[in-house]
Short mmCIF file of C-alpha atoms in Angstrom, two decimals:
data_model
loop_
_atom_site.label_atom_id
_atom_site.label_comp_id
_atom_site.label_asym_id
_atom_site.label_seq_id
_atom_site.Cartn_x
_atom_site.Cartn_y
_atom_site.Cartn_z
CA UNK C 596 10.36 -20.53 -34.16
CA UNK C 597 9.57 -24.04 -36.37
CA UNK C 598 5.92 -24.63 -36.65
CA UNK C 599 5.66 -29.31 -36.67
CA UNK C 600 2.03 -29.51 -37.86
CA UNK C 601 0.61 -33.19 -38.22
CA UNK C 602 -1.30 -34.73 -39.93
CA UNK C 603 -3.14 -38.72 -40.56
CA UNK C 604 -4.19 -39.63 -37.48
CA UNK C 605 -7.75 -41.40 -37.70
CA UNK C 606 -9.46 -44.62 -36.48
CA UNK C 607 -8.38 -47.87 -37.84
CA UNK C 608 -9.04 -51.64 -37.25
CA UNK C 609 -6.56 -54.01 -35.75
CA UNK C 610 -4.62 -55.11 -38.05
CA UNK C 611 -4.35 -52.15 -40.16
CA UNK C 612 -1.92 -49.39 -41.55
CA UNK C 613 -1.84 -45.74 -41.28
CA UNK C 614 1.14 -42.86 -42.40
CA UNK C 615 1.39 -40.19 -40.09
CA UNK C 616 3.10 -36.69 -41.84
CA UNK C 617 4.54 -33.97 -40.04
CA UNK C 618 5.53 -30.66 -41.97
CA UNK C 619 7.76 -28.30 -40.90
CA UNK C 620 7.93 -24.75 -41.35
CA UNK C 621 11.78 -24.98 -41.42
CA UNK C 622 13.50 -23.96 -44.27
CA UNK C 623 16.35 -25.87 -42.98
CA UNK C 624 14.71 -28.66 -42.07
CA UNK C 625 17.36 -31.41 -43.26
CA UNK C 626 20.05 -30.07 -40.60
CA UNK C 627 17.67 -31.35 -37.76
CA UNK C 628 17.44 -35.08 -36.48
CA UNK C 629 13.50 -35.82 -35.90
CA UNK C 630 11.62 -38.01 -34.10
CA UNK C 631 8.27 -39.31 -33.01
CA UNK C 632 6.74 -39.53 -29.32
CA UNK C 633 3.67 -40.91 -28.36
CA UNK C 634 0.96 -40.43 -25.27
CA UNK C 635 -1.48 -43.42 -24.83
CA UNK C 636 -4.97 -41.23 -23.18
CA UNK C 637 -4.40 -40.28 -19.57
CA UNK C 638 -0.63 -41.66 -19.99
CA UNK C 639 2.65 -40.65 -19.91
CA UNK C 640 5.01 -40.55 -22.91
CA UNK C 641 6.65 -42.66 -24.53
CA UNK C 642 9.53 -42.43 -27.27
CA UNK C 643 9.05 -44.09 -30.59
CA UNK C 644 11.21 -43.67 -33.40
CA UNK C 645 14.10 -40.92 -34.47
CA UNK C 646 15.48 -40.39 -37.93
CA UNK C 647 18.69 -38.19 -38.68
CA UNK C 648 18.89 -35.33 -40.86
CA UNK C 649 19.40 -37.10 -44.00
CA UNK C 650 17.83 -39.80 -43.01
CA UNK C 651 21.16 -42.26 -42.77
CA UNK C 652 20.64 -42.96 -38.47
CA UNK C 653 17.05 -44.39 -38.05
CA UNK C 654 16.34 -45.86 -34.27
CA UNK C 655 12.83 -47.69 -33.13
CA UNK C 656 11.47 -48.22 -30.01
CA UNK C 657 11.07 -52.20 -28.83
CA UNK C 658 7.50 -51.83 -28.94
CA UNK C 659 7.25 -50.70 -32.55
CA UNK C 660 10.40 -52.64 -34.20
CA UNK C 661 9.55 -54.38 -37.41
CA UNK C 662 6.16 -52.60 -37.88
CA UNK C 663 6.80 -48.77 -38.15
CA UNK C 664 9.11 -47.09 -40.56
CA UNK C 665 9.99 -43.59 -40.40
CA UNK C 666 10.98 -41.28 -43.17
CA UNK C 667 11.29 -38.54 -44.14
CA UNK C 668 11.50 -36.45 -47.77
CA UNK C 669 13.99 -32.75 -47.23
CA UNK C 670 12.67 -31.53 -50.44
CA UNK C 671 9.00 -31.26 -48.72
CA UNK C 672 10.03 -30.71 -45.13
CA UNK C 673 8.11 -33.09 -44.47
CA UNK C 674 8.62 -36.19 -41.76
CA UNK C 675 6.34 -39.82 -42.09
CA UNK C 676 5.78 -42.73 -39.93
CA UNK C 677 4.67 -45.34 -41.41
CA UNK C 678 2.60 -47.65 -39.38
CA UNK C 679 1.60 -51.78 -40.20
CA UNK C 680 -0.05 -54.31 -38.07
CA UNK C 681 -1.87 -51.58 -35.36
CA UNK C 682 -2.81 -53.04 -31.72
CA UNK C 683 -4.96 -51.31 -29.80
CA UNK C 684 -2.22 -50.29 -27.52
CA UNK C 685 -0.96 -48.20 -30.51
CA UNK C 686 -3.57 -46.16 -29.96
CA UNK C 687 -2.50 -42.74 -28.52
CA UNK C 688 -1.66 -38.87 -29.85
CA UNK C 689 1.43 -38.95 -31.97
CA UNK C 690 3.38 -35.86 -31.92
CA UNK C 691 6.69 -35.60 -33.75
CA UNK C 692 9.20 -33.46 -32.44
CA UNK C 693 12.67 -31.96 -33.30
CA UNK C 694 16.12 -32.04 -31.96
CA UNK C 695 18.04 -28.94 -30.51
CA UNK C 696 20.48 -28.23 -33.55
CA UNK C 697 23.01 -31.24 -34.81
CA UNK C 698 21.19 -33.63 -31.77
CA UNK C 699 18.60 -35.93 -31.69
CA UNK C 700 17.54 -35.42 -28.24
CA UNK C 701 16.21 -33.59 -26.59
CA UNK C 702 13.04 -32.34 -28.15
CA UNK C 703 12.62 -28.63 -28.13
CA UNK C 704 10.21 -28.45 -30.58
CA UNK C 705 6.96 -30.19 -31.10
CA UNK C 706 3.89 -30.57 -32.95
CA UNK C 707 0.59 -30.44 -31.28
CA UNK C 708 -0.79 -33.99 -32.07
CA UNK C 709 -2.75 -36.43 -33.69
CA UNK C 710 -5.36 -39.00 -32.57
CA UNK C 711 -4.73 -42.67 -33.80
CA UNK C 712 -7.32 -45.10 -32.32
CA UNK C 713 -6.99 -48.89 -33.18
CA UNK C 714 -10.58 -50.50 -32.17
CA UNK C 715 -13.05 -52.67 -34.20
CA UNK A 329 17.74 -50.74 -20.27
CA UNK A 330 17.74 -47.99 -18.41
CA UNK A 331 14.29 -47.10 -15.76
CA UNK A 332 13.25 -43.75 -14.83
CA UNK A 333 11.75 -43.33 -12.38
CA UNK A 334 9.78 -40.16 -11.14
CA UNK A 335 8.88 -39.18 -7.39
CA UNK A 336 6.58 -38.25 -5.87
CA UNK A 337 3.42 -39.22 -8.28
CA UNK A 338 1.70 -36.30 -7.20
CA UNK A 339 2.69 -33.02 -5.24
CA UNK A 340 0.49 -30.62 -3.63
CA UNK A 341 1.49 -27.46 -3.50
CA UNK A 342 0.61 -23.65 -3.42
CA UNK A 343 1.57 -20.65 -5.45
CA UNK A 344 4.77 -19.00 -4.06
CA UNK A 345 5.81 -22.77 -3.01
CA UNK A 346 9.15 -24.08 -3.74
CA UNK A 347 8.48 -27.55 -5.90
CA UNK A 348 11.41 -30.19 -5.84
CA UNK A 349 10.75 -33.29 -8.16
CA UNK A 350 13.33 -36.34 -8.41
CA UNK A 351 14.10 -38.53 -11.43
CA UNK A 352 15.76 -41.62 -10.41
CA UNK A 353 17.79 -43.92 -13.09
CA UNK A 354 18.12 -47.78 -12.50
CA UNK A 355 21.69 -47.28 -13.79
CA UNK A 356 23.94 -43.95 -14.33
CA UNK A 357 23.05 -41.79 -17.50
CA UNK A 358 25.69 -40.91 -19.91
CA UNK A 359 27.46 -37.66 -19.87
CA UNK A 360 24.34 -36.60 -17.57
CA UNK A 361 21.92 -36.09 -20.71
CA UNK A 362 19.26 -35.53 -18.91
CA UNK A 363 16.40 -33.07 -19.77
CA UNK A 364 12.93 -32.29 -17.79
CA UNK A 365 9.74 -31.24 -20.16
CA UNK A 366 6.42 -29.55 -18.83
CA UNK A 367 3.02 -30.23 -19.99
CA UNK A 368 -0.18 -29.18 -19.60
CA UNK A 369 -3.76 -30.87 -20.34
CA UNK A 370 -4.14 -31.21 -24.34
CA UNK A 371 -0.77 -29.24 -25.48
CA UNK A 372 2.26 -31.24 -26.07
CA UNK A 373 5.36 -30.79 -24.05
CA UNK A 374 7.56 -27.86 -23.59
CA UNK A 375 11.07 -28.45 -22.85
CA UNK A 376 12.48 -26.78 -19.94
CA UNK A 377 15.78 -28.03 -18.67
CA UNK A 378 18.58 -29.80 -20.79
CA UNK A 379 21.73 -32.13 -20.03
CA UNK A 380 20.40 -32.08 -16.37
CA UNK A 381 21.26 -28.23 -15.75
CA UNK A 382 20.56 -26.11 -18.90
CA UNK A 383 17.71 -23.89 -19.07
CA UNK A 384 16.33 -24.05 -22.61
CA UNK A 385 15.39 -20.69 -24.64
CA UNK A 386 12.98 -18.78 -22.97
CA UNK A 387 12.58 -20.89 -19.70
CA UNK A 388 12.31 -18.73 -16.65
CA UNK A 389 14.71 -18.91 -14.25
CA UNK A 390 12.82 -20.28 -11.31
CA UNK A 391 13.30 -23.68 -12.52
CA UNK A 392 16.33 -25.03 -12.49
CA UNK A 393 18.18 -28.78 -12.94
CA UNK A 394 20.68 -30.22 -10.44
CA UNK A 395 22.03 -34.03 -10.23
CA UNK A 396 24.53 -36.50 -11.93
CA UNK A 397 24.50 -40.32 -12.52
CA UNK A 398 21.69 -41.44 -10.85
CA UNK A 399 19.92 -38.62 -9.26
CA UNK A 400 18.46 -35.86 -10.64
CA UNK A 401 15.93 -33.23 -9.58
CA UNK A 402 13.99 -30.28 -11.16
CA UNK A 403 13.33 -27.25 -8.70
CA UNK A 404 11.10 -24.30 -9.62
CA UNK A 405 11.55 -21.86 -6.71
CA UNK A 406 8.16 -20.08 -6.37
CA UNK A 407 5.69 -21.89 -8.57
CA UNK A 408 3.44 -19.38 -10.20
CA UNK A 409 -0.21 -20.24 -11.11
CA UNK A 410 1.01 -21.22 -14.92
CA UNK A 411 3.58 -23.80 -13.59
CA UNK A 412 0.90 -26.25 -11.83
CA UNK A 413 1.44 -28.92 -14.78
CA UNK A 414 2.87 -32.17 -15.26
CA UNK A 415 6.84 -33.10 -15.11
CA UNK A 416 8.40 -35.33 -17.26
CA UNK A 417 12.26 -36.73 -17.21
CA UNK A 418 14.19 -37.69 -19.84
CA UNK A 419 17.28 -39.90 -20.68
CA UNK A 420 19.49 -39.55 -23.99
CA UNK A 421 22.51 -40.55 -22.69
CA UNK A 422 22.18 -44.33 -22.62
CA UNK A 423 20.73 -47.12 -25.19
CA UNK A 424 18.07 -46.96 -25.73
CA UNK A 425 17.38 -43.34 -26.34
CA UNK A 426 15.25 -41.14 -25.21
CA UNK A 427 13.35 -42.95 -22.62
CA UNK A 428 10.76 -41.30 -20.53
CA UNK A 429 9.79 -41.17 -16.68
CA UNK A 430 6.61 -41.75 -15.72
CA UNK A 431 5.65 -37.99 -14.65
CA UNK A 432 5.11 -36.15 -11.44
CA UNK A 433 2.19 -33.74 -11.59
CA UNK A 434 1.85 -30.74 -9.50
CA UNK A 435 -1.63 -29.73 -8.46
CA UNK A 436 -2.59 -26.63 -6.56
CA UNK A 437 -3.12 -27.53 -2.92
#
């Protein structure tokens, strides 16, 4: 069974940046599409971003378009979002999760979390 | 794009109950790639059902999918004590991917 731990999460202005990472304790873990999902407190969730195994399909949410990038580097087994220009409705726990095998969705493993909070 | 949406918001059952929660999509899902995730306070989701009828590894089988194109529904026959949770749906069969429903929770009554 993978093990997704995150990692970055924090509090951070509006306005700001912050890179989530997510390692993987796969040792295979360029065959698997990845992706990140979000949970605003006491909401439900809400997809974000997905990136392909070598990283060639990359797919945002409207919401985040033009101010996340995802990535992700094979030789560390290691996933990133990067993320610009944070709103307070950003804020939420950011888990990043993997596809069954060969398919981006649906999600059958995940990470447990992190906290980003955007507030002054 | 493509609306999920969840009924009821809430359901009230008790152990040994049968639970029956509905996923509704404004418009037919793909290839009826549909999949249902649990998830309880502070842990991050656990999924359960995939392409609307497949149990995924280690799932019990008192829950079960049903449903095509529109209509879809997640049954778990006798809910034990560990089931009382929240319910989420999810589409992967239509752009954009991977959309969410808004959750059903099921509290002990």
């Amino acid at each position: 069974e993978v093990q997704l731990l995150e990692s970055g999460g924090g509090l951070v202005p509006p306005g700001g940046s912050l890179r989530l990472s997510c390692a993987s304790s796969r040792f295979t873990f360029n065959t698997f599409a990845m992706s990140w999902v979000r949970q605003a407190p006491g909401k439900g969730l809400e997809w974000v971003s997905s990136i392909s195994g070598f990283g060639g399909t990359i797919s945002y949410s409207d919401s985040v378009r033009g101010r996340f990038t995802i990535s992700r580097d094979n030789s560390k087994n290691t996933l990133y979002l990067q993320m610009n220009s944070l709103r307070a409705d950003d804020t939420a726990v950011y888990f990043c999760a993997q596809g069954r095998v060969g398919l981006t969705f649906p999600f059958d493993s995940w990470g447990q979390g992190t906290l980003v909070s955007v507030s002054s | 794009e493509i609306v999920l949406t969840q009924s009821p918001g809430t359901l009230s059952l008790s152990p040994g109950e049968r639970a029956t929660l509905s996923c509704r999509a404004s418009q037919s899902v793909s290839s009826n790639y549909l999949a249902w995730y649990q998830q309880k306070p502070g842990r991050a989701p656990r999924l359960l059902i995939y392409d609307a009828s497949n149990r995924a590894t280690g799932i019990p089988d008192r829950f079960s999918g049903s449903g095509s194109g529109t209509d879809f529904t997640l049954t778990i026959s006798r809910l034990e004590p560990e089931d009382f949770a929240v319910y989420y749906c999810q589409q992967y069969g239509n752009s954009p991917f991977g959309t969410f429903g808004q959750g059903t929770k099921v509290e002990i009554k």
